[in-house]
mmCIF file of C-alpha atoms in Angstrom:
data_model
loop_
_atom_site.group_PDB
_atom_site.id
_atom_site.type_symbol
_atom_site.label_atom_id
_atom_site.label_comp_id
_atom_site.label_asym_id
_atom_site.label_seq_id
_atom_site.Cartn_x
_atom_site.Cartn_y
_atom_site.Cartn_z
ATOM 1 C CA MET Z 1 -28.913 13.439 24.071
ATOM 2 C CA ALA Z 2 -33.011 15.108 22.399
ATOM 3 C CA PRO Z 3 -32.606 16.123 19.013
ATOM 4 C CA ILE Z 4 -32.771 19.152 17.608
ATOM 5 C CA ALA Z 5 -35.673 20.102 14.669
ATOM 6 C CA SER Z 6 -33.466 20.021 11.447
ATOM 7 C CA THR Z 7 -35.162 21.426 7.925
ATOM 8 C CA SER Z 8 -32.097 20.089 5.798
ATOM 9 C CA ALA Z 9 -29.609 17.652 6.078
ATOM 10 C CA VAL Z 10 -26.165 19.112 6.054
ATOM 11 C CA PRO Z 11 -23.578 16.450 4.243
ATOM 12 C CA CYS Z 12 -20.540 18.298 5.693
ATOM 13 C CA LEU Z 13 -19.542 19.659 9.138
ATOM 14 C CA LEU Z 14 -18.830 23.229 9.434
ATOM 15 C CA ALA Z 15 -16.951 24.598 12.250
ATOM 16 C CA PRO Z 16 -18.877 25.583 14.827
ATOM 17 C CA SER Z 17 -19.388 28.769 15.522
ATOM 18 C CA GLY Z 18 -18.406 31.408 17.650
ATOM 19 C CA GLY Z 19 -14.804 30.521 16.738
ATOM 20 C CA SER Z 20 -13.038 30.555 13.005
ATOM 21 C CA SER Z 21 -14.948 30.986 10.220
ATOM 22 C CA SER Z 22 -12.870 28.580 8.338
ATOM 23 C CA THR Z 23 -14.283 24.616 7.499
ATOM 24 C CA LEU Z 24 -12.294 21.620 8.290
ATOM 25 C CA THR Z 25 -9.811 20.490 5.976
ATOM 26 C CA PRO Z 26 -11.170 18.482 3.406
ATOM 27 C CA LEU Z 27 -9.937 14.671 3.708
ATOM 28 C CA ALA Z 28 -11.027 12.302 1.453
ATOM 29 C CA ARG Z 29 -13.107 9.476 3.566
ATOM 30 C CA GLU Z 30 -10.270 6.522 3.395
ATOM 31 C CA GLU Z 31 -7.831 9.422 4.793
ATOM 32 C CA PHE Z 32 -10.369 10.860 7.704
ATOM 33 C CA ASP Z 33 -8.450 10.892 10.976
ATOM 34 C CA ILE Z 34 -10.795 11.865 13.755
ATOM 35 C CA ILE Z 35 -7.513 12.746 15.804
ATOM 36 C CA SER Z 36 -6.277 15.370 13.705
ATOM 37 C CA CYS Z 37 -9.705 16.560 13.174
ATOM 38 C CA TYR Z 38 -10.385 16.795 16.840
ATOM 39 C CA HIS Z 39 -7.315 18.594 17.151
ATOM 40 C CA SER Z 40 -8.087 21.040 14.718
ATOM 41 C CA LEU Z 41 -10.620 22.097 15.744
ATOM 42 C CA LEU Z 42 -10.110 22.889 19.218
ATOM 43 C CA SER Z 43 -7.100 25.021 17.768
ATOM 44 C CA SER Z 44 -9.450 26.993 15.522
ATOM 45 C CA ASP Z 45 -11.801 28.024 19.079
ATOM 46 C CA SER Z 46 -9.828 28.306 22.225
ATOM 47 C CA GLU Z 47 -12.844 28.200 23.570
ATOM 48 C CA LEU Z 48 -14.373 25.006 22.595
ATOM 49 C CA PRO Z 49 -14.681 22.331 25.264
ATOM 50 C CA PHE Z 50 -13.594 18.974 24.643
ATOM 51 C CA PRO Z 51 -16.349 17.186 25.083
ATOM 52 C CA ILE Z 52 -17.916 19.472 22.299
ATOM 53 C CA ALA Z 53 -15.198 19.011 19.955
ATOM 54 C CA ALA Z 54 -15.205 15.214 20.381
ATOM 55 C CA ILE Z 55 -18.908 15.512 19.229
ATOM 56 C CA PHE Z 56 -17.822 17.680 16.069
ATOM 57 C CA ALA Z 57 -15.219 15.200 15.241
ATOM 58 C CA LEU Z 58 -17.428 12.331 15.459
ATOM 59 C CA SER Z 59 -20.036 14.522 13.491
ATOM 60 C CA GLU Z 60 -17.684 14.735 10.763
ATOM 61 C CA LEU Z 61 -16.765 10.805 10.953
ATOM 62 C CA VAL Z 62 -20.643 9.761 10.345
ATOM 63 C CA SER Z 63 -20.246 12.166 7.363
ATOM 64 C CA ARG Z 64 -17.608 10.731 5.382
ATOM 65 C CA SER Z 65 -18.389 7.224 6.495
ATOM 66 C CA LYS Z 66 -18.781 4.694 3.697
ATOM 67 C CA ALA Z 67 -20.625 2.305 6.446
ATOM 68 C CA ALA Z 68 -23.825 1.076 4.360
ATOM 69 C CA THR Z 69 -25.290 -0.545 8.081
ATOM 70 C CA THR Z 70 -25.815 0.819 11.205
ATOM 71 C CA SER Z 71 -24.122 -2.152 12.772
ATOM 72 C CA GLU Z 72 -20.934 -0.952 10.270
ATOM 73 C CA LEU Z 73 -21.608 2.912 11.718
ATOM 74 C CA MET Z 74 -21.523 1.871 15.019
ATOM 75 C CA GLU Z 75 -17.955 -0.027 14.683
ATOM 76 C CA ASN Z 76 -16.729 3.080 12.791
ATOM 77 C CA ILE Z 77 -17.815 5.596 15.406
ATOM 78 C CA ARG Z 78 -16.074 3.344 18.342
ATOM 79 C CA SER Z 79 -12.885 1.940 17.127
ATOM 80 C CA ALA Z 80 -12.231 5.646 15.858
ATOM 81 C CA SER Z 81 -14.107 6.759 19.681
ATOM 82 C CA GLN Z 82 -10.959 4.141 20.953
ATOM 83 C CA ARG Z 83 -8.435 5.480 18.849
ATOM 84 C CA LEU Z 84 -8.916 9.332 20.133
ATOM 85 C CA LYS Z 85 -9.200 8.281 23.440
ATOM 86 C CA SER Z 86 -5.922 6.512 23.481
ATOM 87 C CA SER Z 87 -4.056 9.317 21.597
ATOM 88 C CA LEU Z 88 -4.503 11.962 24.860
ATOM 89 C CA GLU Z 89 -3.145 12.436 27.785
ATOM 90 C CA ASN Z 90 -6.150 12.762 29.535
ATOM 91 C CA PRO Z 91 -8.925 11.442 27.879
ATOM 92 C CA VAL Z 92 -12.319 12.108 30.734
ATOM 93 C CA PRO Z 93 -13.302 14.734 28.611
ATOM 94 C CA ALA Z 94 -13.063 14.112 25.431
ATOM 95 C CA THR Z 95 -14.727 10.693 26.681
ATOM 96 C CA ALA Z 96 -17.974 11.811 27.900
ATOM 97 C CA GLY Z 97 -19.125 13.815 24.072
ATOM 98 C CA LEU Z 98 -17.846 10.310 22.530
ATOM 99 C CA ASP Z 99 -20.146 8.243 25.016
ATOM 100 C CA LEU Z 100 -22.975 11.113 24.527
ATOM 101 C CA PHE Z 101 -22.475 11.432 20.438
ATOM 102 C CA THR Z 102 -22.548 7.014 21.020
ATOM 103 C CA ARG Z 103 -25.754 6.930 22.420
ATOM 104 C CA PHE Z 104 -27.237 9.650 19.958
ATOM 105 C CA VAL Z 105 -26.982 7.492 17.428
ATOM 106 C CA VAL Z 106 -27.908 4.459 18.773
ATOM 107 C CA THR Z 107 -31.460 5.590 20.087
ATOM 108 C CA LYS Z 108 -31.533 8.201 16.678
ATOM 109 C CA SER Z 109 -34.568 6.717 14.918
ATOM 110 C CA TRP Z 110 -34.540 6.175 11.572
ATOM 111 C CA ASP Z 111 -37.055 8.020 9.294
ATOM 112 C CA THR Z 112 -35.388 8.665 6.211
ATOM 113 C CA GLY Z 113 -37.053 5.619 4.499
ATOM 114 C CA ASP Z 114 -33.910 3.236 3.176
ATOM 115 C CA ASP Z 115 -31.653 6.236 2.356
ATOM 116 C CA PHE Z 116 -28.901 5.357 4.708
ATOM 117 C CA GLU Z 117 -26.641 8.173 3.396
ATOM 118 C CA ALA Z 118 -29.528 11.046 4.308
ATOM 119 C CA HIS Z 119 -29.995 9.284 7.515
ATOM 120 C CA LYS Z 120 -26.050 9.636 8.288
ATOM 121 C CA ALA Z 121 -26.339 13.759 6.720
ATOM 122 C CA SER Z 122 -28.967 13.517 9.334
ATOM 123 C CA LEU Z 123 -26.967 12.517 12.329
ATOM 124 C CA ALA Z 124 -24.100 14.514 11.371
ATOM 125 C CA SER Z 125 -27.001 17.194 10.831
ATOM 126 C CA LEU Z 126 -28.324 16.847 14.493
ATOM 127 C CA ALA Z 127 -25.288 16.469 16.625
ATOM 128 C CA HIS Z 128 -23.832 19.344 14.882
ATOM 129 C CA GLN Z 129 -26.984 21.266 15.603
ATOM 130 C CA PHE Z 130 -26.839 20.163 19.153
ATOM 131 C CA ALA Z 131 -23.060 21.134 19.583
ATOM 132 C CA THR Z 132 -23.681 24.130 18.718
ATOM 133 C CA HIS Z 133 -26.567 25.330 20.587
ATOM 134 C CA THR Z 134 -25.758 23.658 23.799
ATOM 135 C CA VAL Z 135 -22.986 25.033 25.177
ATOM 136 C CA PRO Z 136 -24.232 28.894 25.622
ATOM 137 C CA SER Z 137 -27.823 27.911 26.808
ATOM 138 C CA CYS Z 138 -25.973 25.209 29.279
ATOM 139 C CA ARG Z 139 -23.625 27.959 30.607
ATOM 140 C CA GLU Z 140 -26.674 30.824 30.967
ATOM 141 C CA LYS Z 141 -28.176 28.426 33.252
ATOM 142 C CA ILE Z 142 -25.639 27.515 35.665
ATOM 143 C CA CYS Z 143 -24.512 30.759 36.119
ATOM 144 C CA GLU Z 144 -28.589 31.654 37.167
ATOM 145 C CA LEU Z 145 -28.852 28.542 39.510
ATOM 146 C CA VAL Z 146 -25.327 29.268 40.891
ATOM 147 C CA LEU Z 147 -25.853 33.239 41.251
ATOM 148 C CA PRO Z 148 -27.859 33.244 44.701
ATOM 149 C CA PHE Z 149 -24.981 31.368 46.415
ATOM 150 C CA ILE Z 150 -22.565 34.476 46.101
ATOM 151 C CA LYS Z 151 -23.217 36.880 47.981
ATOM 152 C CA ASP Z 152 -22.032 40.197 48.559
ATOM 153 C CA ASP Z 153 -18.631 40.729 49.595
ATOM 154 C CA SER Z 154 -18.011 36.960 49.752
ATOM 155 C CA VAL Z 155 -14.351 35.654 48.881
ATOM 156 C CA LEU Z 156 -13.931 33.162 46.508
ATOM 157 C CA LEU Z 157 -11.420 29.806 46.333
ATOM 158 C CA THR Z 158 -11.176 28.113 43.385
ATOM 159 C CA HIS Z 159 -8.913 26.001 41.162
ATOM 160 C CA SER Z 160 -7.144 25.631 37.817
ATOM 161 C CA TYR Z 161 -9.326 27.113 34.672
ATOM 162 C CA SER Z 162 -12.778 26.480 34.039
ATOM 163 C CA ARG Z 163 -14.486 28.838 31.493
ATOM 164 C CA VAL Z 164 -18.292 28.031 33.239
ATOM 165 C CA VAL Z 165 -16.606 29.083 36.800
ATOM 166 C CA MET Z 166 -15.162 32.274 34.873
ATOM 167 C CA GLN Z 167 -18.513 32.767 33.374
ATOM 168 C CA ALA Z 168 -20.084 32.525 36.448
ATOM 169 C CA LEU Z 169 -17.850 35.309 37.852
ATOM 170 C CA LYS Z 170 -18.339 37.194 35.235
ATOM 171 C CA PHE Z 171 -22.117 36.872 35.659
ATOM 172 C CA ALA Z 172 -22.231 37.736 39.530
ATOM 173 C CA ALA Z 173 -19.036 40.265 39.275
ATOM 174 C CA LEU Z 174 -20.341 42.595 35.802
ATOM 175 C CA ASN Z 175 -23.683 41.530 35.243
ATOM 176 C CA GLN Z 176 -25.100 41.344 38.726
ATOM 177 C CA ARG Z 177 -22.448 43.919 40.333
ATOM 178 C CA LYS Z 178 -21.915 41.504 42.933
ATOM 179 C CA ARG Z 179 -18.492 42.280 45.025
ATOM 180 C CA ILE Z 180 -16.713 39.312 45.159
ATOM 181 C CA SER Z 181 -12.844 38.583 45.443
ATOM 182 C CA VAL Z 182 -11.255 35.130 44.409
ATOM 183 C CA TYR Z 183 -7.974 33.005 45.484
ATOM 184 C CA VAL Z 184 -6.880 31.048 42.531
ATOM 185 C CA THR Z 185 -4.776 28.636 42.778
ATOM 186 C CA GLU Z 186 -1.549 27.930 40.693
ATOM 187 C CA SER Z 187 -2.694 24.795 39.372
ATOM 188 C CA ARG Z 188 1.028 22.927 38.857
ATOM 189 C CA PRO Z 189 2.122 21.319 36.715
ATOM 190 C CA HIS Z 190 0.007 23.560 33.990
ATOM 191 C CA GLY Z 191 0.053 26.639 35.772
ATOM 192 C CA LEU Z 192 -3.887 27.087 34.594
ATOM 193 C CA GLY Z 193 -4.316 29.361 37.454
ATOM 194 C CA LEU Z 194 -2.189 32.129 36.210
ATOM 195 C CA LYS Z 195 -4.872 32.062 33.067
ATOM 196 C CA THR Z 196 -7.133 32.444 35.320
ATOM 197 C CA TYR Z 197 -5.589 34.983 37.482
ATOM 198 C CA ARG Z 198 -4.986 37.039 34.054
ATOM 199 C CA GLN Z 199 -8.877 37.009 32.923
ATOM 200 C CA LEU Z 200 -10.062 37.735 36.514
ATOM 201 C CA ILE Z 201 -8.224 40.900 37.007
ATOM 202 C CA GLY Z 202 -8.799 41.571 33.774
ATOM 203 C CA TYR Z 203 -12.897 41.469 34.473
ATOM 204 C CA GLY Z 204 -11.791 43.849 37.390
ATOM 205 C CA ILE Z 205 -12.206 41.237 39.508
ATOM 206 C CA PRO Z 206 -9.914 41.650 42.914
ATOM 207 C CA CYS Z 207 -8.027 38.745 42.513
ATOM 208 C CA THR Z 208 -5.145 36.922 44.367
ATOM 209 C CA LEU Z 209 -2.695 34.051 42.948
ATOM 210 C CA ILE Z 210 -1.754 31.409 45.776
ATOM 211 C CA LEU Z 211 0.449 27.842 46.171
ATOM 212 C CA ASP Z 212 -1.268 24.978 45.211
ATOM 213 C CA SER Z 213 0.768 24.110 49.003
ATOM 214 C CA ALA Z 214 -1.449 27.210 50.354
ATOM 215 C CA VAL Z 215 -4.879 26.278 50.186
ATOM 216 C CA ALA Z 216 -5.231 25.379 53.786
ATOM 217 C CA TYR Z 217 -3.636 28.023 55.054
ATOM 218 C CA THR Z 218 -5.974 29.874 53.047
ATOM 219 C CA MET Z 219 -9.154 28.199 53.795
ATOM 220 C CA PRO Z 220 -10.078 29.755 56.984
ATOM 221 C CA LYS Z 221 -10.314 33.155 54.913
ATOM 222 C CA VAL Z 222 -12.736 31.878 52.574
ATOM 223 C CA ASP Z 223 -16.602 31.749 52.612
ATOM 224 C CA LEU Z 224 -17.394 28.824 49.586
ATOM 225 C CA VAL Z 225 -14.871 26.581 47.122
ATOM 226 C CA LEU Z 226 -15.750 27.129 43.708
ATOM 227 C CA THR Z 227 -14.512 24.495 40.667
ATOM 228 C CA GLY Z 228 -15.342 23.134 37.501
ATOM 229 C CA ALA Z 229 -15.300 19.735 36.727
ATOM 230 C CA GLU Z 230 -14.000 18.164 33.690
ATOM 231 C CA GLY Z 231 -16.091 15.121 34.127
ATOM 232 C CA VAL Z 232 -19.136 13.962 36.598
ATOM 233 C CA VAL Z 233 -19.305 10.178 37.605
ATOM 234 C CA GLU Z 234 -21.863 8.170 38.351
ATOM 235 C CA SER Z 235 -21.302 8.530 42.566
ATOM 236 C CA GLY Z 236 -21.911 12.214 42.238
ATOM 237 C CA GLY Z 237 -18.138 12.901 41.804
ATOM 238 C CA PHE Z 238 -16.522 14.104 39.248
ATOM 239 C CA LEU Z 239 -12.914 14.715 37.909
ATOM 240 C CA ASN Z 240 -11.057 17.609 37.491
ATOM 241 C CA ALA Z 241 -7.307 18.997 37.171
ATOM 242 C CA VAL Z 242 -5.556 17.150 40.218
ATOM 243 C CA GLY Z 243 -5.595 19.370 43.421
ATOM 244 C CA THR Z 244 -9.351 19.486 43.276
ATOM 245 C CA TYR Z 245 -9.383 16.518 46.024
ATOM 246 C CA GLY Z 246 -7.381 17.616 48.390
ATOM 247 C CA MET Z 247 -8.859 21.097 48.096
ATOM 248 C CA ALA Z 248 -12.738 20.224 48.720
ATOM 249 C CA ILE Z 249 -10.458 17.593 51.926
ATOM 250 C CA ILE Z 250 -9.219 20.570 53.206
ATOM 251 C CA ALA Z 251 -12.511 22.511 52.777
ATOM 252 C CA LYS Z 252 -14.712 19.632 54.577
ATOM 253 C CA ALA Z 253 -12.233 19.705 57.675
ATOM 254 C CA CYS Z 254 -12.878 23.781 57.689
ATOM 255 C CA ASN Z 255 -17.063 23.161 57.440
ATOM 256 C CA LYS Z 256 -16.666 25.619 54.238
ATOM 257 C CA PRO Z 257 -19.196 24.664 51.506
ATOM 258 C CA PHE Z 258 -17.683 22.978 48.074
ATOM 259 C CA PHE Z 259 -19.528 23.476 44.761
ATOM 260 C CA ALA Z 260 -19.104 22.475 41.182
ATOM 261 C CA LEU Z 261 -20.274 23.798 37.702
ATOM 262 C CA ALA Z 262 -20.322 21.218 35.170
ATOM 263 C CA GLU Z 263 -22.243 21.391 32.118
ATOM 264 C CA SER Z 264 -24.848 17.994 31.694
ATOM 265 C CA PHE Z 265 -22.889 17.362 28.795
ATOM 266 C CA LYS Z 266 -19.923 16.379 30.851
ATOM 267 C CA PHE Z 267 -21.540 13.651 32.909
ATOM 268 C CA LEU Z 268 -19.555 9.829 32.232
ATOM 269 C CA ARG Z 269 -21.157 6.446 32.691
ATOM 270 C CA MET Z 270 -18.090 5.378 34.981
ATOM 271 C CA PHE Z 271 -18.410 4.282 38.505
ATOM 272 C CA PRO Z 272 -14.489 4.996 39.844
ATOM 273 C CA LEU Z 273 -13.608 3.401 43.213
ATOM 274 C CA ASN Z 274 -10.762 5.137 44.516
ATOM 275 C CA GLN Z 275 -8.238 7.277 43.141
ATOM 276 C CA TYR Z 276 -6.360 4.689 40.724
ATOM 277 C CA ASP Z 277 -9.633 3.640 39.333
ATOM 278 C CA LEU Z 278 -9.412 6.489 37.050
ATOM 279 C CA PRO Z 279 -8.982 6.181 32.708
ATOM 280 C CA PRO Z 280 -5.372 5.213 32.340
ATOM 281 C CA ASN Z 281 -3.116 8.414 30.838
ATOM 282 C CA LYS Z 282 -0.861 7.793 27.697
ATOM 283 C CA GLY Z 283 2.847 7.213 28.883
ATOM 284 C CA ARG Z 284 2.286 7.819 32.091
ATOM 285 C CA ASN Z 285 3.559 4.941 34.546
ATOM 286 C CA LEU Z 286 2.274 7.340 37.869
ATOM 287 C CA LEU Z 287 3.819 7.592 40.945
ATOM 288 C CA ALA Z 288 6.340 5.544 40.251
ATOM 289 C CA PHE Z 289 10.147 5.002 41.578
ATOM 290 C CA PRO Z 290 12.592 5.591 39.099
ATOM 291 C CA ASP Z 291 14.843 2.921 38.664
ATOM 292 C CA LEU Z 292 18.129 4.922 39.867
ATOM 293 C CA ASP Z 293 20.897 2.763 38.204
ATOM 294 C CA SER Z 294 20.009 3.671 34.799
ATOM 295 C CA GLN Z 295 19.273 7.257 35.512
ATOM 296 C CA GLN Z 296 22.796 7.539 37.611
ATOM 297 C CA ALA Z 297 21.017 9.420 39.852
ATOM 298 C CA THR Z 298 22.691 7.750 42.875
ATOM 299 C CA VAL Z 299 24.433 10.240 45.230
ATOM 300 C CA LYS Z 300 26.928 9.851 46.985
ATOM 301 C CA GLU Z 301 26.934 10.130 50.631
ATOM 302 C CA ALA Z 302 30.514 12.638 50.578
ATOM 303 C CA GLU Z 303 28.358 14.530 48.071
ATOM 304 C CA VAL Z 304 25.706 15.118 50.114
ATOM 305 C CA GLU Z 305 26.019 19.336 52.333
ATOM 306 C CA GLN Z 306 24.742 19.034 55.855
ATOM 307 C CA THR Z 307 23.139 22.286 55.323
ATOM 308 C CA PRO Z 308 20.831 22.671 52.845
ATOM 309 C CA LYS Z 309 21.077 25.450 50.619
ATOM 310 C CA LEU Z 310 17.748 27.391 48.433
ATOM 311 C CA ALA Z 311 17.023 25.977 45.707
ATOM 312 C CA SER Z 312 18.197 27.446 42.116
ATOM 313 C CA SER Z 313 15.921 28.699 39.569
ATOM 314 C CA GLU Z 314 16.207 25.654 37.296
ATOM 315 C CA GLU Z 315 15.743 23.244 40.432
ATOM 316 C CA LYS Z 316 12.523 25.062 41.231
ATOM 317 C CA VAL Z 317 10.384 23.557 38.185
ATOM 318 C CA MET Z 318 9.723 19.690 37.746
ATOM 319 C CA SER Z 319 10.801 18.233 34.268
ATOM 320 C CA ARG Z 320 8.845 17.161 32.141
ATOM 321 C CA GLN Z 321 9.869 13.149 33.192
ATOM 322 C CA GLN Z 322 8.556 14.193 36.550
ATOM 323 C CA GLU Z 323 5.875 15.951 35.583
ATOM 324 C CA LEU Z 324 4.730 12.268 33.890
ATOM 325 C CA LEU Z 325 5.248 10.681 36.994
ATOM 326 C CA ASN Z 326 2.386 12.322 38.811
ATOM 327 C CA PRO Z 327 -1.322 12.426 37.742
ATOM 328 C CA ALA Z 328 -3.040 15.099 36.118
ATOM 329 C CA ILE Z 329 -6.162 14.675 37.677
ATOM 330 C CA ASP Z 330 -7.909 13.041 40.447
ATOM 331 C CA TYR Z 331 -11.190 12.136 41.447
ATOM 332 C CA THR Z 332 -13.345 14.013 44.135
ATOM 333 C CA THR Z 333 -15.900 11.919 45.836
ATOM 334 C CA PRO Z 334 -19.373 12.683 46.314
ATOM 335 C CA ASP Z 335 -19.562 12.801 50.358
ATOM 336 C CA LEU Z 336 -16.867 16.024 49.923
ATOM 337 C CA VAL Z 337 -18.886 18.085 47.644
ATOM 338 C CA THR Z 338 -22.199 20.275 48.586
ATOM 339 C CA PHE Z 339 -23.862 21.235 45.766
ATOM 340 C CA LEU Z 340 -23.180 20.275 41.830
ATOM 341 C CA PHE Z 341 -24.691 23.240 39.484
ATOM 342 C CA SER Z 342 -25.151 21.898 35.995
ATOM 343 C CA ASP Z 343 -27.726 23.278 33.247
ATOM 344 C CA VAL Z 344 -30.305 20.320 34.402
ATOM 345 C CA GLY Z 345 -31.060 21.784 38.082
ATOM 346 C CA VAL Z 346 -28.938 22.334 41.472
ATOM 347 C CA LEU Z 347 -27.963 18.218 41.837
ATOM 348 C CA THR Z 348 -26.988 16.497 45.284
ATOM 349 C CA PRO Z 349 -24.598 13.938 44.062
ATOM 350 C CA SER Z 350 -27.221 11.072 45.046
ATOM 351 C CA GLY Z 351 -28.958 13.352 41.514
ATOM 352 C CA VAL Z 352 -26.620 12.731 39.461
ATOM 353 C CA GLY Z 353 -27.460 9.431 39.085
ATOM 354 C CA ASP Z 354 -30.522 10.506 38.022
ATOM 355 C CA ALA Z 355 -29.896 12.963 35.514
ATOM 356 C CA LEU Z 356 -27.287 9.908 34.080
ATOM 357 C CA LEU Z 357 -30.173 7.797 34.381
ATOM 358 C CA ALA Z 358 -32.430 10.293 31.932
ATOM 359 C CA VAL Z 359 -29.325 10.233 29.306
ATOM 360 C CA TYR Z 360 -28.319 6.762 29.277
ATOM 361 C CA GLY Z 361 -31.587 5.187 31.097
ATOM 362 C CA GLY Z 362 -33.279 4.738 27.305
ATOM 363 C CA ALA Z 363 -35.388 8.143 28.515
ATOM 364 C CA ASP Z 364 -36.918 10.242 25.671
#
């Protein structure tokens, strides 16, 4: 994280600009709860990215910490980060921000003499300024980079909901007057594709909502696939809402370009080897088979009808227990990605490692 010049240290972290103008609820230092702080930030600004919310939360922790040495401060940061990650159903987006902030604290030079309180205030202030100014600048750069790849009269396919993808599509259609049409998947189980659909229609962009199971059927009509990413990993692949990996496989089989858009603060020091090498999800035993006896789910042979009937409306939606047996994210391998568009440039999968090295490898 590159330091941003600061004229004065700010002892208390304010809410990010662009969201709610209210400050965080005052908490005693001993009672600071990073989990509540993180969720409060997200509630105050629905457009705030998860990694940036994590940076704001850790900035608040630093400003309230009673640590008197760097080692004590680092221990506070690590323990708070672990508590936050273990509390989240999907810890991947927050992990990117937590790791980036930790790296920033480690590399930040101590230029405030012997006053450690001033040093902590400086850390919180600089991190707050970085997070506040990073989001808009990152997305603007990505929109400019991806624009030449979106041609007039092109048909795009996207998955779930991504703020940077939405901004890129809006920029292409409204600012650059490009005629585009978009297919968007429903994106079960959270149904975030519906949010994408409503926003695109609101922008005046022709859009059709499709079933997740209709991706292969739709792909021949598509010119390119454009998705967001919850985290970009060292291999050059990325993590995103479940279904992205399958979409990428189909795109490659149909010789369609597959582009991912991700801000640089979503880059992760992680090298998954397969789909099952991802961060654990709280309270989930993925793809487990239920104990039929304990759930009294044994179906008597006499009750099975020979002619299947259409499912009732109640039977068309998974229960919460059934959803928890399914993954929330999947890993799209680098061989399926054509280009990754980030604020650091247009990257091939092999170039992601260089970008990560610049952030975490000690480069200034």
